[in-house]
mmCIF file with all atom_site columns, C-alpha atoms in Angstrom:
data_model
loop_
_atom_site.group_PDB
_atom_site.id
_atom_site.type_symbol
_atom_site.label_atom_id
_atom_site.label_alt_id
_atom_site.label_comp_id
_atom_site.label_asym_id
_atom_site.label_entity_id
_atom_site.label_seq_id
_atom_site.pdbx_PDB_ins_code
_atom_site.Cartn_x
_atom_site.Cartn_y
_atom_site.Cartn_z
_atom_site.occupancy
_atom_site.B_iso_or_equiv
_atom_site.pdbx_formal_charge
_atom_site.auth_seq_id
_atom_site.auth_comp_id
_atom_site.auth_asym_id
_atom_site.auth_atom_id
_atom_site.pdbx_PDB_model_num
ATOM 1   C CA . UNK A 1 1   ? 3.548   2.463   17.322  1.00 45.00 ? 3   UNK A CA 1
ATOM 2   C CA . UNK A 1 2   ? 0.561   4.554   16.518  1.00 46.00 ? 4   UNK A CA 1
ATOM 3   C CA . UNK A 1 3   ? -2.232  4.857   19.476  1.00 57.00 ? 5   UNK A CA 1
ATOM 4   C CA . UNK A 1 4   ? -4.983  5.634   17.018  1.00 70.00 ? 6   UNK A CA 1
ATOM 5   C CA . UNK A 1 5   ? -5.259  9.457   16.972  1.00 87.00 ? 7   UNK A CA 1
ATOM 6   C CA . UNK A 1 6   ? -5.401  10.491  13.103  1.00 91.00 ? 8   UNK A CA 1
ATOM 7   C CA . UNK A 1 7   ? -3.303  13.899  14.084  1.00 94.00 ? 9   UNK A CA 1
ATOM 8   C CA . UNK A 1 8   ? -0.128  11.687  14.809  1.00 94.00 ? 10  UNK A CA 1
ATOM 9   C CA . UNK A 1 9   ? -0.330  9.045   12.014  1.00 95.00 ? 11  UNK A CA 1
ATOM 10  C CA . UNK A 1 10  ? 1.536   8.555   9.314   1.00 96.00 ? 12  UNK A CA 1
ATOM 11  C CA . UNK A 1 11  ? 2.060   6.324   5.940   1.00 97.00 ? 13  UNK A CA 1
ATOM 12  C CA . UNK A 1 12  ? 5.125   5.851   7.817   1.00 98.00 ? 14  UNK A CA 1
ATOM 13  C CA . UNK A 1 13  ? 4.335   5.487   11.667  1.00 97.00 ? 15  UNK A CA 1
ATOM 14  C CA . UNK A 1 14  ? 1.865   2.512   9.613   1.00 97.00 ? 16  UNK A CA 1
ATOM 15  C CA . UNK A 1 15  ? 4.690   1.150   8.091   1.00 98.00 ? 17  UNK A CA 1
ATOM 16  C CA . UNK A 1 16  ? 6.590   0.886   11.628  1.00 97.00 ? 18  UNK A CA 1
ATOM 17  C CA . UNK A 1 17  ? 3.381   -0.878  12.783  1.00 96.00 ? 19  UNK A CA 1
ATOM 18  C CA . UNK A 1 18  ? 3.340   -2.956  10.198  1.00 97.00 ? 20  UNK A CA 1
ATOM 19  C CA . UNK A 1 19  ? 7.046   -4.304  10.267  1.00 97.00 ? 21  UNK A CA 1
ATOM 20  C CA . UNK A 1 20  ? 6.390   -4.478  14.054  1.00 96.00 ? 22  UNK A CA 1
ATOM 21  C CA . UNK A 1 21  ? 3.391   -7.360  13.531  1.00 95.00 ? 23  UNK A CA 1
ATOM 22  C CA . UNK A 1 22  ? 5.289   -8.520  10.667  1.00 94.00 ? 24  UNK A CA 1
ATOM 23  C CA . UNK A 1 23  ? 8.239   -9.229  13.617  1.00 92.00 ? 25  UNK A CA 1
ATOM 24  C CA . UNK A 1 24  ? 5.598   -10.591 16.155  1.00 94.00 ? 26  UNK A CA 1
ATOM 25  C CA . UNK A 1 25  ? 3.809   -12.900 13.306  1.00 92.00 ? 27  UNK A CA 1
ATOM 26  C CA . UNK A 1 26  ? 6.806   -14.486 12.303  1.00 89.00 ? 28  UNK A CA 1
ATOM 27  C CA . UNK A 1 27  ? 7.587   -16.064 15.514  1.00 91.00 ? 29  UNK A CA 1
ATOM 28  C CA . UNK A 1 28  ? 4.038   -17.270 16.490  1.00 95.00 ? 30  UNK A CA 1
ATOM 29  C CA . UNK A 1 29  ? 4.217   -21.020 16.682  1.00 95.00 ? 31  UNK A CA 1
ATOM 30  C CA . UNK A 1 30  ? 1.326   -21.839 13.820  1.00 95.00 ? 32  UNK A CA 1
ATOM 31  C CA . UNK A 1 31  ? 2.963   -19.241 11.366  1.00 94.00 ? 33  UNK A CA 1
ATOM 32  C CA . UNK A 1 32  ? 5.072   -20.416 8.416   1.00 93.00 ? 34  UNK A CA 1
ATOM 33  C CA . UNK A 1 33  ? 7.589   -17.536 8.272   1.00 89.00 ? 35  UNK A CA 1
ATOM 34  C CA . UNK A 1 34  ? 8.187   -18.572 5.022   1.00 90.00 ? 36  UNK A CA 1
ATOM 35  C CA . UNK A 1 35  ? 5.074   -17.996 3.593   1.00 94.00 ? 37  UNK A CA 1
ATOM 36  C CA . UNK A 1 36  ? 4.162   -14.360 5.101   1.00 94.00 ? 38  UNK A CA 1
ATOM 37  C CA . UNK A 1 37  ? 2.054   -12.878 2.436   1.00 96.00 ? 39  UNK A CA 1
ATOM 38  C CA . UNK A 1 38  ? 0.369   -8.609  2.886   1.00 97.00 ? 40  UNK A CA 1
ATOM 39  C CA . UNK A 1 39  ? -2.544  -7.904  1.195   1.00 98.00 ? 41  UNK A CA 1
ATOM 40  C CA . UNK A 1 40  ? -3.212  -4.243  1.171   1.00 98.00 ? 42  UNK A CA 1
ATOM 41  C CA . UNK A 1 41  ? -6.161  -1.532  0.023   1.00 98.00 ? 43  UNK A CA 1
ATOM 42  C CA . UNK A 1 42  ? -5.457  2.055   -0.383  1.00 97.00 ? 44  UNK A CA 1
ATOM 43  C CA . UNK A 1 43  ? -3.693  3.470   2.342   1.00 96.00 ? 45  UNK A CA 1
ATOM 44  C CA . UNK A 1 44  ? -2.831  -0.139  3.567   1.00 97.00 ? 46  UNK A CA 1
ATOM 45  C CA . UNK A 1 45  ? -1.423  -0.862  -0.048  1.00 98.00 ? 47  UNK A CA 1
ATOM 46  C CA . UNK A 1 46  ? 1.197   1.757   0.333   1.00 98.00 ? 48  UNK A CA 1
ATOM 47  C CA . UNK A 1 47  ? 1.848   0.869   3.461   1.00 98.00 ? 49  UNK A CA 1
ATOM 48  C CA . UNK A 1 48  ? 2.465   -2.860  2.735   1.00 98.00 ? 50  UNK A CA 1
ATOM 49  C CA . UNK A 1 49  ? 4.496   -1.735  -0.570  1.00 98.00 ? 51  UNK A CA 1
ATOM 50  C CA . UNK A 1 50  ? 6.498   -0.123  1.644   1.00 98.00 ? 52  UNK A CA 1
ATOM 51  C CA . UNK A 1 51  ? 7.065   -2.480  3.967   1.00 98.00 ? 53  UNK A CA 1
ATOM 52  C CA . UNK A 1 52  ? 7.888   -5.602  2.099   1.00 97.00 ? 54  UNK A CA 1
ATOM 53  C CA . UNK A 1 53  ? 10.274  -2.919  -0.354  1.00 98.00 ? 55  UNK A CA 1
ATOM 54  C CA . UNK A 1 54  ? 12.355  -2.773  3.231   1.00 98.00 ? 56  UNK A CA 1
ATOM 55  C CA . UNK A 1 55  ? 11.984  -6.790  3.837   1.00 96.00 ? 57  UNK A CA 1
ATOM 56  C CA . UNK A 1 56  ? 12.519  -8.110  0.621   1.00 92.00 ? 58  UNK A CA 1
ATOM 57  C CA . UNK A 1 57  ? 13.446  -11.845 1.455   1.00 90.00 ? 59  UNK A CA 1
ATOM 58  C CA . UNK A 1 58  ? 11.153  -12.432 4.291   1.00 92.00 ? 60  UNK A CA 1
ATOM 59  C CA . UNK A 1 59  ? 7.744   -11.769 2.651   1.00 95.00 ? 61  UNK A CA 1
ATOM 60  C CA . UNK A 1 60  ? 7.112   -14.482 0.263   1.00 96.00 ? 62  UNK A CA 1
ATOM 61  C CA . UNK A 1 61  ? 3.924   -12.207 -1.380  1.00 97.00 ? 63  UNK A CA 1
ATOM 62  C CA . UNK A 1 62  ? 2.426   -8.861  -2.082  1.00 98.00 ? 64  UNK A CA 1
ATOM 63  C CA . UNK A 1 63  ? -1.561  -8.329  -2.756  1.00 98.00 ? 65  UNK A CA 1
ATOM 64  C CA . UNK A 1 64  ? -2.314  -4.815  -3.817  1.00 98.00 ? 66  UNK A CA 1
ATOM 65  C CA . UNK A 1 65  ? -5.509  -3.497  -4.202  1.00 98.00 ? 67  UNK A CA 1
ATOM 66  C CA . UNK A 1 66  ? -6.041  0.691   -5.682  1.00 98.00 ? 68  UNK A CA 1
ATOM 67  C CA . UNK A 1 67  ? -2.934  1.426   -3.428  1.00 98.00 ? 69  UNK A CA 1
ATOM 68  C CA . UNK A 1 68  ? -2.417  4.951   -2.406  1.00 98.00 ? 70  UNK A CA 1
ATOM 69  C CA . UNK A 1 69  ? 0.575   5.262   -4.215  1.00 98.00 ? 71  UNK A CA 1
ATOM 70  C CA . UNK A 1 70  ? -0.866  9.274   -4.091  1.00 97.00 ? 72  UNK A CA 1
ATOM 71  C CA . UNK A 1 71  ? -0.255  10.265  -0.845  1.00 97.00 ? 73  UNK A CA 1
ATOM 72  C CA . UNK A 1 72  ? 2.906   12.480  -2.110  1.00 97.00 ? 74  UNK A CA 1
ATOM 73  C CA . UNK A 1 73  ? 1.137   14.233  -4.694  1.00 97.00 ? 75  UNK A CA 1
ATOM 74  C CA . UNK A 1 74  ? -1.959  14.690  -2.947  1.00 97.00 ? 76  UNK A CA 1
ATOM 75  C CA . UNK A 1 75  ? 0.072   16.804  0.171   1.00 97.00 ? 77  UNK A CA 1
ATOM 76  C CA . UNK A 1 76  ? 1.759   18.485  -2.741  1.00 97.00 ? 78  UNK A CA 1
ATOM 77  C CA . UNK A 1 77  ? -1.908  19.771  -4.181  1.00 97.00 ? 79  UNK A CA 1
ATOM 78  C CA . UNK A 1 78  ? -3.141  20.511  -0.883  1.00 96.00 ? 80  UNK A CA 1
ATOM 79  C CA . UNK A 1 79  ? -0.177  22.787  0.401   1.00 97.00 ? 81  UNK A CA 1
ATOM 80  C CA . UNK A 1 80  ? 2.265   24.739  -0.961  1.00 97.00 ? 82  UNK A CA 1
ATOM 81  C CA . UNK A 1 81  ? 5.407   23.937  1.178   1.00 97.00 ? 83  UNK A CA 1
ATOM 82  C CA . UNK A 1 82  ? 5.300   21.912  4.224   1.00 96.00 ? 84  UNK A CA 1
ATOM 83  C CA . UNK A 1 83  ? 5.477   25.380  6.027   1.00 97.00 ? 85  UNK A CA 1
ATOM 84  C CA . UNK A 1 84  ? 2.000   26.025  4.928   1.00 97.00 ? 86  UNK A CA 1
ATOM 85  C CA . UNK A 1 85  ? 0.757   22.560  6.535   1.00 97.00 ? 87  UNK A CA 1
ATOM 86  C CA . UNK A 1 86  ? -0.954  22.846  10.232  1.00 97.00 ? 88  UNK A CA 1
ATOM 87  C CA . UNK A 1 87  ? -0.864  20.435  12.803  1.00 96.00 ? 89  UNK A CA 1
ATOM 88  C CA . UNK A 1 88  ? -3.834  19.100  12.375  1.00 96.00 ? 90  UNK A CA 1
ATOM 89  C CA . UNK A 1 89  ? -6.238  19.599  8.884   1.00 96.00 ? 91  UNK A CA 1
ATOM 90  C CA . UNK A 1 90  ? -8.619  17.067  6.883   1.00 94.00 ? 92  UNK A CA 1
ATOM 91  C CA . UNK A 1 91  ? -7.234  15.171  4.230   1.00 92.00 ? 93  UNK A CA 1
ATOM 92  C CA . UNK A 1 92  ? -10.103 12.775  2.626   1.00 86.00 ? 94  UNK A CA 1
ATOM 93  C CA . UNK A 1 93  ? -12.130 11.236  5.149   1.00 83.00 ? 95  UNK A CA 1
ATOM 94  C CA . UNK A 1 94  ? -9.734  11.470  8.164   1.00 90.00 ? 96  UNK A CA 1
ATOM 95  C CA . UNK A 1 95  ? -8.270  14.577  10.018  1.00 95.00 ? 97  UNK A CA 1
ATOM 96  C CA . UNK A 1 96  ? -4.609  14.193  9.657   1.00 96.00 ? 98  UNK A CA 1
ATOM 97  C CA . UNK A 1 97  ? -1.726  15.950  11.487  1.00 96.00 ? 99  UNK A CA 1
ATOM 98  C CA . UNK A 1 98  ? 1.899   17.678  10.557  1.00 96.00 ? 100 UNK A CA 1
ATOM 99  C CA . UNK A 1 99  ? 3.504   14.170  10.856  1.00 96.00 ? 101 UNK A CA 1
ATOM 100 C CA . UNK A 1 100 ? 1.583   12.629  8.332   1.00 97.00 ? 102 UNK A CA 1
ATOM 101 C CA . UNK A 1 101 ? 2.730   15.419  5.843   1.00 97.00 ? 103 UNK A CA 1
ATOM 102 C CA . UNK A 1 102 ? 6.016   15.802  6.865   1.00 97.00 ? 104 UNK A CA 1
ATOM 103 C CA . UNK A 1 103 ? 6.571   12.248  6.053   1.00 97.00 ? 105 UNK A CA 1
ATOM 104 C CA . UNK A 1 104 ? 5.573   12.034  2.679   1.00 97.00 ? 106 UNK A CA 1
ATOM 105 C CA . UNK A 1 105 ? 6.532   15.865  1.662   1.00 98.00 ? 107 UNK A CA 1
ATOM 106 C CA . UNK A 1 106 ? 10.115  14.566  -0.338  1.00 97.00 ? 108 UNK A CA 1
ATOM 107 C CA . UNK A 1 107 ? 9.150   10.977  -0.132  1.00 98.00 ? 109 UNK A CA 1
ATOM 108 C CA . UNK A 1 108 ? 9.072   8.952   -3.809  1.00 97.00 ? 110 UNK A CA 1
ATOM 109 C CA . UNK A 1 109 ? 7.035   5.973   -3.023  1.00 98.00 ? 111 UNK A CA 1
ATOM 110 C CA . UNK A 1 110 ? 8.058   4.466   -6.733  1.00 98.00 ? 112 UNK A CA 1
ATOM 111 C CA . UNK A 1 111 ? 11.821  4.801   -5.725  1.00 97.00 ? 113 UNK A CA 1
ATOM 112 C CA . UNK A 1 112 ? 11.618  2.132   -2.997  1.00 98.00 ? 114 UNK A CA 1
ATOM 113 C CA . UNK A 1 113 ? 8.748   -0.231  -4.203  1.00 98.00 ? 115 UNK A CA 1
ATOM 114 C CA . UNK A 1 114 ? 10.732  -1.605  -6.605  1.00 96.00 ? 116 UNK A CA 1
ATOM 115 C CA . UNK A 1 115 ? 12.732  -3.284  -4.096  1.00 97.00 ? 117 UNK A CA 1
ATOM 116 C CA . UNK A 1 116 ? 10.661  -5.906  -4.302  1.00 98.00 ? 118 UNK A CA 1
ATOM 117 C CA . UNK A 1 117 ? 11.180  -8.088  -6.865  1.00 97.00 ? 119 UNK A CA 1
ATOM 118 C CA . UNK A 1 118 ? 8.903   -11.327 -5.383  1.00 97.00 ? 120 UNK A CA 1
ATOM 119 C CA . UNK A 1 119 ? 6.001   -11.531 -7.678  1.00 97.00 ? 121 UNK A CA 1
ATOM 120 C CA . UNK A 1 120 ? 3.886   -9.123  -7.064  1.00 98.00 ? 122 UNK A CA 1
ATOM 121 C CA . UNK A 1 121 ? -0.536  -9.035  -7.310  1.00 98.00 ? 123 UNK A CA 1
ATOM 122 C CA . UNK A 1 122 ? -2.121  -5.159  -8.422  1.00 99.00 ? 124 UNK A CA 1
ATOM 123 C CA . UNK A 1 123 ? -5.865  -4.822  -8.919  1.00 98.00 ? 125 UNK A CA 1
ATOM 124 C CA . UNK A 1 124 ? -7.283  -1.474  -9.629  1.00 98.00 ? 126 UNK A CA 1
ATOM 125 C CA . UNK A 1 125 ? -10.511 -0.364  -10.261 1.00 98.00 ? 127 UNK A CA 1
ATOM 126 C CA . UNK A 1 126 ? -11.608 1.230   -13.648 1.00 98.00 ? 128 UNK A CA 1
ATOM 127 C CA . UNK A 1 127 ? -13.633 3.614   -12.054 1.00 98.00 ? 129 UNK A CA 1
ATOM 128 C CA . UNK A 1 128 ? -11.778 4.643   -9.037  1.00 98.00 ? 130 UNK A CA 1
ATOM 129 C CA . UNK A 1 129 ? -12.641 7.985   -8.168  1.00 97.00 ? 131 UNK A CA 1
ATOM 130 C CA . UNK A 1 130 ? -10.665 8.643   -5.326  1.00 96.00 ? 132 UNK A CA 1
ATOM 131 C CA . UNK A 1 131 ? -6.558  6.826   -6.885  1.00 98.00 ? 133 UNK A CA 1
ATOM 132 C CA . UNK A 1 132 ? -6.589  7.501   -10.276 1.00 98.00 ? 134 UNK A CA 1
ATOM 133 C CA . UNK A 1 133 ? -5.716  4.179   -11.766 1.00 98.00 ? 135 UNK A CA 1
ATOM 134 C CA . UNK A 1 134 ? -2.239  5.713   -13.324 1.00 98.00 ? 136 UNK A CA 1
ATOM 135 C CA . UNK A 1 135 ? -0.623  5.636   -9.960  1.00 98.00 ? 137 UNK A CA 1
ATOM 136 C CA . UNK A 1 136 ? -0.987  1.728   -10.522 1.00 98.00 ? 138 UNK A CA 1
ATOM 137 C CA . UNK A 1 137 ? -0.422  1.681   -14.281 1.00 98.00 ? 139 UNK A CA 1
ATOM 138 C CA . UNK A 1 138 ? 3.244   3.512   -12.807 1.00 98.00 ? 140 UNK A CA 1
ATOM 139 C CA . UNK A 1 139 ? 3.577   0.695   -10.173 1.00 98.00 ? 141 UNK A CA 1
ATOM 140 C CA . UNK A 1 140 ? 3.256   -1.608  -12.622 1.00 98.00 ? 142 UNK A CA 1
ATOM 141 C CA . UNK A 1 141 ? 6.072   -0.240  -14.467 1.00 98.00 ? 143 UNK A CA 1
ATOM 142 C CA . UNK A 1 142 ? 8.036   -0.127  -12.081 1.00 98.00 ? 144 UNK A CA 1
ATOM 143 C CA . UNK A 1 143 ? 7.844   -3.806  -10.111 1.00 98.00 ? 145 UNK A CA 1
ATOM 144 C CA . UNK A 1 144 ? 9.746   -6.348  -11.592 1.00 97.00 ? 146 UNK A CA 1
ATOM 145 C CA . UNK A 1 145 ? 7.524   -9.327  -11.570 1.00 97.00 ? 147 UNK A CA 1
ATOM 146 C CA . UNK A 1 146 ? 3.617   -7.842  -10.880 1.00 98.00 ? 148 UNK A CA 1
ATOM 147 C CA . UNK A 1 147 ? 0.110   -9.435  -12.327 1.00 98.00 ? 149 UNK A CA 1
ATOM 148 C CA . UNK A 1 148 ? -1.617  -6.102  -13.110 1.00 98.00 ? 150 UNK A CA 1
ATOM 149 C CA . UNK A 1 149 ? -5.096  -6.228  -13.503 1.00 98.00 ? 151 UNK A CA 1
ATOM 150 C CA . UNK A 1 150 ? -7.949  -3.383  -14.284 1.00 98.00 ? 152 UNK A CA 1
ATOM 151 C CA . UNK A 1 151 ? -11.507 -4.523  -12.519 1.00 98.00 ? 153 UNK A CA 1
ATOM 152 C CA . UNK A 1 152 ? -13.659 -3.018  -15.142 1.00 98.00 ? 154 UNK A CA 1
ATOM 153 C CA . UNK A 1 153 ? -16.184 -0.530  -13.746 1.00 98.00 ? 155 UNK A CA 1
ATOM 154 C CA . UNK A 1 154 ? -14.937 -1.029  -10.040 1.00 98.00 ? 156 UNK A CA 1
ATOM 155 C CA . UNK A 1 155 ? -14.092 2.186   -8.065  1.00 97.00 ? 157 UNK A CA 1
ATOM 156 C CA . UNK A 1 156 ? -12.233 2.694   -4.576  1.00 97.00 ? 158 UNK A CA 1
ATOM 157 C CA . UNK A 1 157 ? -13.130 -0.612  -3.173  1.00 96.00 ? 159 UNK A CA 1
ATOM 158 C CA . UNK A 1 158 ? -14.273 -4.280  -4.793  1.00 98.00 ? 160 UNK A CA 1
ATOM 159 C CA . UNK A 1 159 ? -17.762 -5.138  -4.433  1.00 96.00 ? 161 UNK A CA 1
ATOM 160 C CA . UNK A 1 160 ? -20.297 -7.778  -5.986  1.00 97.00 ? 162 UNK A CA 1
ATOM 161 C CA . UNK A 1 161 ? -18.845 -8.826  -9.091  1.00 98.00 ? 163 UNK A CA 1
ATOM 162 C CA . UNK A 1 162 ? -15.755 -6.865  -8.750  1.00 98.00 ? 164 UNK A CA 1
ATOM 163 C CA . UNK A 1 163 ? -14.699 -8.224  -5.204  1.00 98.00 ? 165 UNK A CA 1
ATOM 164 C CA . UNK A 1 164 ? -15.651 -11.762 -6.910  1.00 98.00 ? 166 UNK A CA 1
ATOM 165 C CA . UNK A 1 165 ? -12.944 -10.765 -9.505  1.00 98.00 ? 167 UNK A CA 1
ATOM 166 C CA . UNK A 1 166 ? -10.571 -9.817  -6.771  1.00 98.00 ? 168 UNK A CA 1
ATOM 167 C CA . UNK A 1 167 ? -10.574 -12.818 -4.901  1.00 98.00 ? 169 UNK A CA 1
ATOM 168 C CA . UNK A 1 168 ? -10.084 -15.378 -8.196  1.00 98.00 ? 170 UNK A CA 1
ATOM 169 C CA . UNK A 1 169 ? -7.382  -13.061 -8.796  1.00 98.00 ? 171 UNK A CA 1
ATOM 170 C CA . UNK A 1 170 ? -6.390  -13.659 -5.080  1.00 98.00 ? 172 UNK A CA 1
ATOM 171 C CA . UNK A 1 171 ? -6.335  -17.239 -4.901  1.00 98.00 ? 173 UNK A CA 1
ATOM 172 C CA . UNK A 1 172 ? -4.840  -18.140 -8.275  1.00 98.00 ? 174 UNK A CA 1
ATOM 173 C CA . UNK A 1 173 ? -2.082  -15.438 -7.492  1.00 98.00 ? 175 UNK A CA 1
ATOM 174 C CA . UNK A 1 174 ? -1.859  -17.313 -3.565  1.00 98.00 ? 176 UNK A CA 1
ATOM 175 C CA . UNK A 1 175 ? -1.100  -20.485 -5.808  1.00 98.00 ? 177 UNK A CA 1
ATOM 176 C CA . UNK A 1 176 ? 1.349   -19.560 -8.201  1.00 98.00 ? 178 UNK A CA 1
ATOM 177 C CA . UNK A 1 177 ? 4.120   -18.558 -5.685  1.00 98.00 ? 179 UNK A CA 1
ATOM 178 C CA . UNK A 1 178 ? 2.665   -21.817 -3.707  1.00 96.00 ? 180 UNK A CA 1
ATOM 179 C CA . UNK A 1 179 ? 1.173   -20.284 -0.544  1.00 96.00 ? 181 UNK A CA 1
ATOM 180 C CA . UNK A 1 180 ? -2.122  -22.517 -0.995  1.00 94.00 ? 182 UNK A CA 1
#
C-alpha cells in the first residue's frame, strides 16, 4: 500500500489500495457486501474503473465523475519514451515519480474497463479544462450498460448547480440498481 509520498504512487499502487479496503469493507459487520458501490473523481475515477473492471461480481455499482481516463496519454505528451522520465518530476498539481509512469506507459485503460458490465453512472463536465470530456464520451462507448451524462458548463469538479445535478444523478442512479 502507498505511504503517501507522491514520488512512489501510482494509478496502480491506488488501485492495490483500493481492492485492499474493498477486501477490509466487505467483511465489516454493518456492510452489505452485496451492495458495495465506488464513486470516483478524476484520478479516483480511474482508479475505481479499474478496480471494479478486476472485481466484476462483487461491486454491485460504479459512480464516475470526469475520470482520468488520460493518465496514458498525458505521460505519452510529457515524455518521449519512458527512458526520458526521471524519478521524480511534476505532473499537474502533484510531483510524481518513475513508478507512476512506468505504470501507465503501455497501459490501455479502455481495454479493461469494459469488464464491467454492472450498470454503470458517468458525469462529465462541459467545461472541463483539465479531462477533456472525449475521454468519457470513449468510456461511454465502451461500457456496456453506463448513464452518461454532460453537466453543462461544469469543469474539473461539480459545484453549485452542477454538484446539485450530480447528486440527483447520484441518487436516482443509487435506486435503479436498488442500493437505496
Amino acid at each position: 500500500m502507498s505511504d503517501g509520498d507522491t514520488t512512489e504512487m501510482s494509478v496502480m499502487t491506488e488501485v492495490s489500495d483500493l481492492e485492499a479496503i474493498m477486501d477490509a469493507a466487505s467483511k465489516w459487520d454493518f456492510v452489505d457486501e452485496n451492495k458495495i458501490v465506488l464513486l470516483g473523481t478524476s484520478q479516483g475515477g480511474i482508479t475505481s474503473a479499474i478496480a471494479v473492471a478486476r472485481h466484476t461480481g462483487k461491486i454491485s455499482g460504479l459512480v464516475l465523475m470526469y475520470p482520468a481516463f488520460l493518465v496514458s496519454d498525458a505521460v505519452h505528451e510529457q515524455f518521449d519514451s519512458l527512458e526520458d522520465v526521471p524519478d521524480s518530476f511534476r505532473f499537474n498539481w502533484i510531483t510524481a515519480g518513475r513508478p507512476y509512469a512506468e505504470d501507465m506507459w503501455d497501459y490501455d485503460v479502455y481495454e479493461e474497463i469494459g469488464n464491467y458490465t454492472e450498470k454503470v453512472l458517468l458525469m462529465h463536465g462541459s467545461a472541463d479544462s483539465i479531462v477533456p470530456i472525449s475521454y468519457s464520451e470513449r468510456a461511454a462507448e465502451v461500457y456496456e450498460n453506463v448513464d452518461y451524462y454532460v453537466i453543462d458548463g461544469a469543469g474539473h469538479g461539480f459545484n453549485g448547480g452542477a454538484f446539485d445535478e450530480a447528486v440527483r444523478h447520484i441518487f436516482d442512479y443509487l435506486q435503479e440498481i436498488e442500493i437505496i
